[in-house]
Amino acid sequence: MRPLIAGNWKMHGDMSWVEKPAAFEALMPATERKHLDILICPPSLFIAAMAASCHEANILLGAQNCHRAESGAHTGEVSAAMVKSAGAEFVIVGHSERRAGGETDENVATKAMAASKQGVTPIICVGENLDVREEGRAESVVTDQIKASVPAGVTDYVLAYEPIWAIGTGMTATADDIKAMHAVIRGLVGPKVRILYGGSVKPVNAKKILSTENVNGALIGGASLEMESLAAIARAA
Ligand code: PEP
């Protein structure tokens, strides 16, 4: 399956970051990455401004969130249609940092459905916290999240497994744990859905993680902010 290397810039950067796709292209030209997809998800304010630079660098563009509704009185929100019209083809939904703010599986499913209706591919995030992992319930909790977060009838989506305790902490799940969890996820999502691993993926651990069975790419936070480290991870895919 074609790997997807996805960068989540979170709330970082400014308008000068519009040039980063060109910097990535200089480090790793498109001719060297025909076998994989590179995706950058900047803050939504930058999406439209990055459409041209991403296109020129053969880099896909995504959003970090969208609203469930097509339009309406939702101050500060962006709809999937807006995301699409600004030039993005993907949208992250259900990131643990948003779930921590109260987003439920049901909210995630409605957002994923809204994205799908607009032809925007949702990247649906799931993952357990440390207590759940230590109690040995990680697989059942993630299974429940997937069942409730993937909307019925939507087949074009990406599933990102991100153990919460590994995000931004420098800790990563062991290769055996990733392999076991991704096997469970594969059983739930079927053979065609790309399953990403996320949680402190860095150049130093990328090869090991990306060569694990049923890992079809990575969702990368901190290491996606510098094009050197994003390119080094992409080279490992
Ligand atoms: C993320 O935000 O999805 C993430 C995985 O972050 P980091 O790579 O910094 O752990």
Coordinates of C-alpha atoms and ligand atoms in Angstrom, one line a residue:
M1 CA 0.0 0.0 0.0
R2 CA 1.3 3.5 -0.9
P3 CA 2.7 5.1 2.3
L4 CA 1.3 8.4 3.6
I5 CA 3.7 10.7 5.5
A6 CA 1.5 13.3 7.1
G7 CA 2.7 16.4 9.0
N8 CA 0.4 18.0 11.5
W9 CA 1.7 21.5 12.2
K10 CA -0.8 22.1 15.0
M11 CA -0.8 25.8 16.0
H12 CA 2.7 26.5 14.8
G13 CA 4.1 28.7 12.1
D14 CA 3.2 32.0 10.3
M15 CA 2.7 33.0 6.7
S16 CA 6.4 32.6 5.9
W17 CA 5.8 28.8 6.3
V18 CA 4.1 28.9 2.9
E19 CA 7.6 28.5 1.5
K20 CA 8.2 25.2 3.4
P21 CA 6.9 22.9 0.6
A22 CA 9.5 24.4 -1.8
A23 CA 12.2 23.7 0.9
F24 CA 10.9 20.1 1.2
E25 CA 11.1 19.7 -2.6
A26 CA 14.7 20.9 -2.6
L27 CA 15.6 18.4 0.1
M28 CA 13.6 15.5 -1.4
P29 CA 12.5 16.1 -5.0
A30 CA 9.2 14.5 -6.2
T31 CA 11.2 12.1 -8.4
E32 CA 12.7 10.5 -5.2
R33 CA 9.2 10.0 -3.7
K34 CA 7.1 8.6 -6.4
H35 CA 6.3 5.6 -4.2
L36 CA 4.7 7.6 -1.4
D37 CA 2.5 10.6 -0.5
I38 CA 3.5 13.6 1.5
L39 CA 0.8 15.6 3.2
I40 CA 1.0 18.8 5.3
C41 CA -1.8 19.9 7.5
P42 CA -1.1 23.6 8.4
P43 CA -3.4 25.8 10.6
S44 CA -6.6 26.4 8.5
L45 CA -5.7 30.0 8.1
F46 CA -2.7 29.0 5.9
I47 CA -4.4 26.4 3.7
A48 CA -5.4 28.7 0.8
A49 CA -2.1 30.4 0.8
M50 CA -0.3 27.0 0.7
A51 CA -2.3 25.5 -2.2
A52 CA 0.0 26.7 -4.9
S53 CA 3.3 25.9 -3.1
C54 CA 2.1 22.4 -2.1
H55 CA 0.9 21.8 -5.7
E56 CA 4.2 22.9 -7.1
A57 CA 6.1 20.7 -4.7
N58 CA 3.8 17.6 -5.2
I59 CA 2.7 17.8 -1.6
L60 CA -0.8 17.1 -0.5
L61 CA -2.6 19.6 1.7
G62 CA -4.9 18.9 4.6
A63 CA -6.7 20.6 7.4
Q64 CA -6.5 19.8 11.1
N65 CA -10.3 19.9 11.8
C66 CA -13.6 20.8 10.3
H67 CA -17.1 21.4 11.5
R68 CA -19.9 18.8 11.1
A69 CA -22.3 21.4 9.5
E70 CA -22.0 22.6 5.9
S71 CA -22.5 26.2 7.0
G72 CA -24.2 28.3 9.6
A73 CA -23.8 30.2 12.8
H74 CA -20.7 28.5 14.2
T75 CA -18.3 31.3 15.0
G76 CA -14.7 30.5 14.5
E77 CA -15.3 27.2 12.8
V78 CA -14.5 26.0 9.3
S79 CA -16.7 23.6 7.2
A80 CA -15.4 20.7 5.1
A81 CA -16.6 22.6 2.0
M82 CA -14.4 25.6 3.0
V83 CA -11.5 23.3 3.6
K84 CA -12.0 21.9 0.1
S85 CA -12.5 25.2 -1.6
A86 CA -9.3 26.5 0.0
G87 CA -7.4 23.6 -1.6
A88 CA -7.2 20.8 0.9
E89 CA -7.9 17.2 0.1
F90 CA -7.6 15.7 3.6
V91 CA -8.8 16.7 7.1
I92 CA -7.7 15.3 10.5
V93 CA -10.7 14.5 12.7
G94 CA -10.7 13.3 16.3
H95 CA -7.1 14.2 17.1
S96 CA -6.6 13.5 20.8
E97 CA -5.8 17.1 21.5
R98 CA -9.4 17.9 20.3
R99 CA -10.9 14.9 22.0
A100 CA -9.3 16.2 25.2
G101 CA -11.4 19.3 24.7
G102 CA -14.6 17.3 24.7
E103 CA -14.9 15.9 21.1
T104 CA -16.7 12.5 21.3
D105 CA -16.6 9.6 18.9
E106 CA -20.0 10.7 17.7
N107 CA -18.7 14.2 16.9
V108 CA -15.8 12.6 15.1
A109 CA -18.0 10.4 13.0
T110 CA -20.2 13.3 12.0
K111 CA -17.2 15.4 11.0
A112 CA -15.8 12.5 9.0
M113 CA -19.1 12.1 7.3
A114 CA -19.2 15.9 6.5
A115 CA -15.7 15.7 5.0
S116 CA -16.5 12.6 3.0
K117 CA -19.6 14.3 1.5
Q118 CA -17.4 17.1 0.2
G119 CA -14.8 14.6 -1.2
V120 CA -12.3 15.5 1.5
T121 CA -10.6 12.4 2.9
P122 CA -10.9 12.2 6.7
I123 CA -7.9 11.1 8.7
I124 CA -9.7 9.6 11.7
C125 CA -7.6 9.5 14.9
V126 CA -7.9 7.0 17.7
G127 CA -5.7 6.0 20.6
E128 CA -5.6 5.0 24.2
N129 CA -4.3 6.9 27.2
L130 CA -1.6 5.5 29.5
D131 CA -4.0 4.2 32.2
V132 CA -5.9 2.2 29.6
R133 CA -2.6 0.8 28.2
E134 CA -1.3 -0.2 31.6
E135 CA -4.7 -1.8 32.4
G136 CA -4.3 -4.0 29.3
R137 CA -7.4 -2.5 27.7
A138 CA -5.8 -0.7 24.8
E139 CA -7.0 -2.9 22.0
S140 CA -10.6 -3.0 23.2
V141 CA -10.7 0.8 23.8
V142 CA -9.3 1.5 20.3
T143 CA -11.7 -1.1 18.8
D144 CA -14.6 0.7 20.4
Q145 CA -13.3 4.1 19.2
I146 CA -13.0 2.9 15.6
K147 CA -16.5 1.3 15.6
A148 CA -18.0 4.6 16.9
S149 CA -15.8 7.1 15.0
V150 CA -15.9 5.7 11.5
P151 CA -19.2 6.6 9.9
A152 CA -21.2 3.8 8.2
G153 CA -20.8 3.8 4.5
V154 CA -17.6 5.9 4.4
T155 CA -14.9 3.8 2.7
D156 CA -12.3 6.5 1.6
Y157 CA -10.6 7.4 4.8
V158 CA -7.3 7.1 6.6
L159 CA -7.1 5.7 10.1
A160 CA -4.4 7.1 12.4
Y161 CA -3.5 5.1 15.6
E162 CA -1.9 7.6 18.0
P163 CA -1.4 6.4 21.6
I164 CA -2.1 9.5 23.6
W165 CA 0.9 9.0 25.9
A166 CA 3.2 8.9 22.9
I167 CA 2.2 12.3 21.4
G168 CA 4.7 15.0 21.9
T169 CA 6.4 13.1 24.8
G170 CA 9.3 11.4 23.0
M171 CA 7.9 8.0 24.1
T172 CA 6.9 5.6 21.3
A173 CA 5.0 2.3 21.5
T174 CA 7.3 -0.8 21.0
A175 CA 7.4 -2.3 17.5
D176 CA 5.5 -5.4 19.0
D177 CA 2.8 -3.2 20.5
I178 CA 2.4 -1.3 17.2
K179 CA 2.3 -4.5 15.2
A180 CA -0.3 -6.0 17.5
M181 CA -2.5 -2.9 17.5
H182 CA -2.3 -2.4 13.8
A183 CA -3.3 -6.0 13.2
V184 CA -6.4 -5.5 15.3
I185 CA -7.1 -2.3 13.3
R186 CA -6.6 -4.0 10.0
G187 CA -9.2 -6.6 11.0
L188 CA -11.7 -3.8 11.6
V189 CA -11.0 -1.4 8.6
G190 CA -10.3 -4.0 5.9
P191 CA -7.4 -4.3 3.4
K192 CA -7.8 -0.9 1.6
V193 CA -7.6 1.7 4.3
R194 CA -4.2 3.2 5.1
I195 CA -3.3 2.9 8.8
L196 CA -0.9 5.5 10.1
Y197 CA 1.0 5.4 13.4
G198 CA 1.5 8.6 15.3
G199 CA 3.3 9.5 18.5
S200 CA 6.8 10.9 18.6
V201 CA 7.8 9.6 15.1
K202 CA 11.3 11.0 14.5
P203 CA 14.0 10.4 11.9
V204 CA 15.7 8.1 14.5
N205 CA 12.8 5.7 14.9
A206 CA 11.0 6.1 11.6
K207 CA 12.6 3.1 9.8
K208 CA 11.6 0.7 12.5
I209 CA 8.1 2.1 12.9
L210 CA 7.4 2.4 9.1
S211 CA 8.6 -1.1 8.4
T212 CA 6.2 -2.7 10.9
E213 CA 3.5 -4.8 9.4
N214 CA 0.2 -2.9 8.7
V215 CA 1.8 0.5 9.2
N216 CA 1.1 2.4 6.0
G217 CA 2.6 5.7 7.0
A218 CA 2.9 8.2 9.9
L219 CA 1.1 11.2 11.4
I220 CA 3.9 13.4 12.6
G221 CA 3.6 16.5 14.9
G222 CA 6.9 18.0 16.2
A223 CA 9.2 16.4 13.6
S224 CA 7.0 17.8 10.7
L225 CA 7.8 21.4 11.6
E226 CA 11.3 21.2 10.1
M227 CA 11.5 20.0 6.5
E228 CA 14.8 18.3 7.2
S229 CA 13.3 15.9 9.7
L230 CA 10.1 15.5 7.7
A231 CA 12.3 14.5 4.7
A232 CA 14.4 12.2 6.8
I233 CA 11.2 10.4 7.9
A234 CA 9.9 10.2 4.4
R235 CA 13.1 8.7 3.2
A236 CA 12.6 5.9 5.8
A237 CA 9.2 5.0 4.2
Ligands
PEP1 C1 0.4 14.4 16.6 O1 0.2 15.5 16.9 O2 -0.4 13.8 15.9 C2 1.7 13.8 16.9 C3 1.9 12.5 16.6 O3 2.6 14.6 17.5 P1 4.2 14.2 17.8 O4 4.7 13.6 16.5 O5 4.8 15.5 18.1 O6 4.2 13.2 18.9

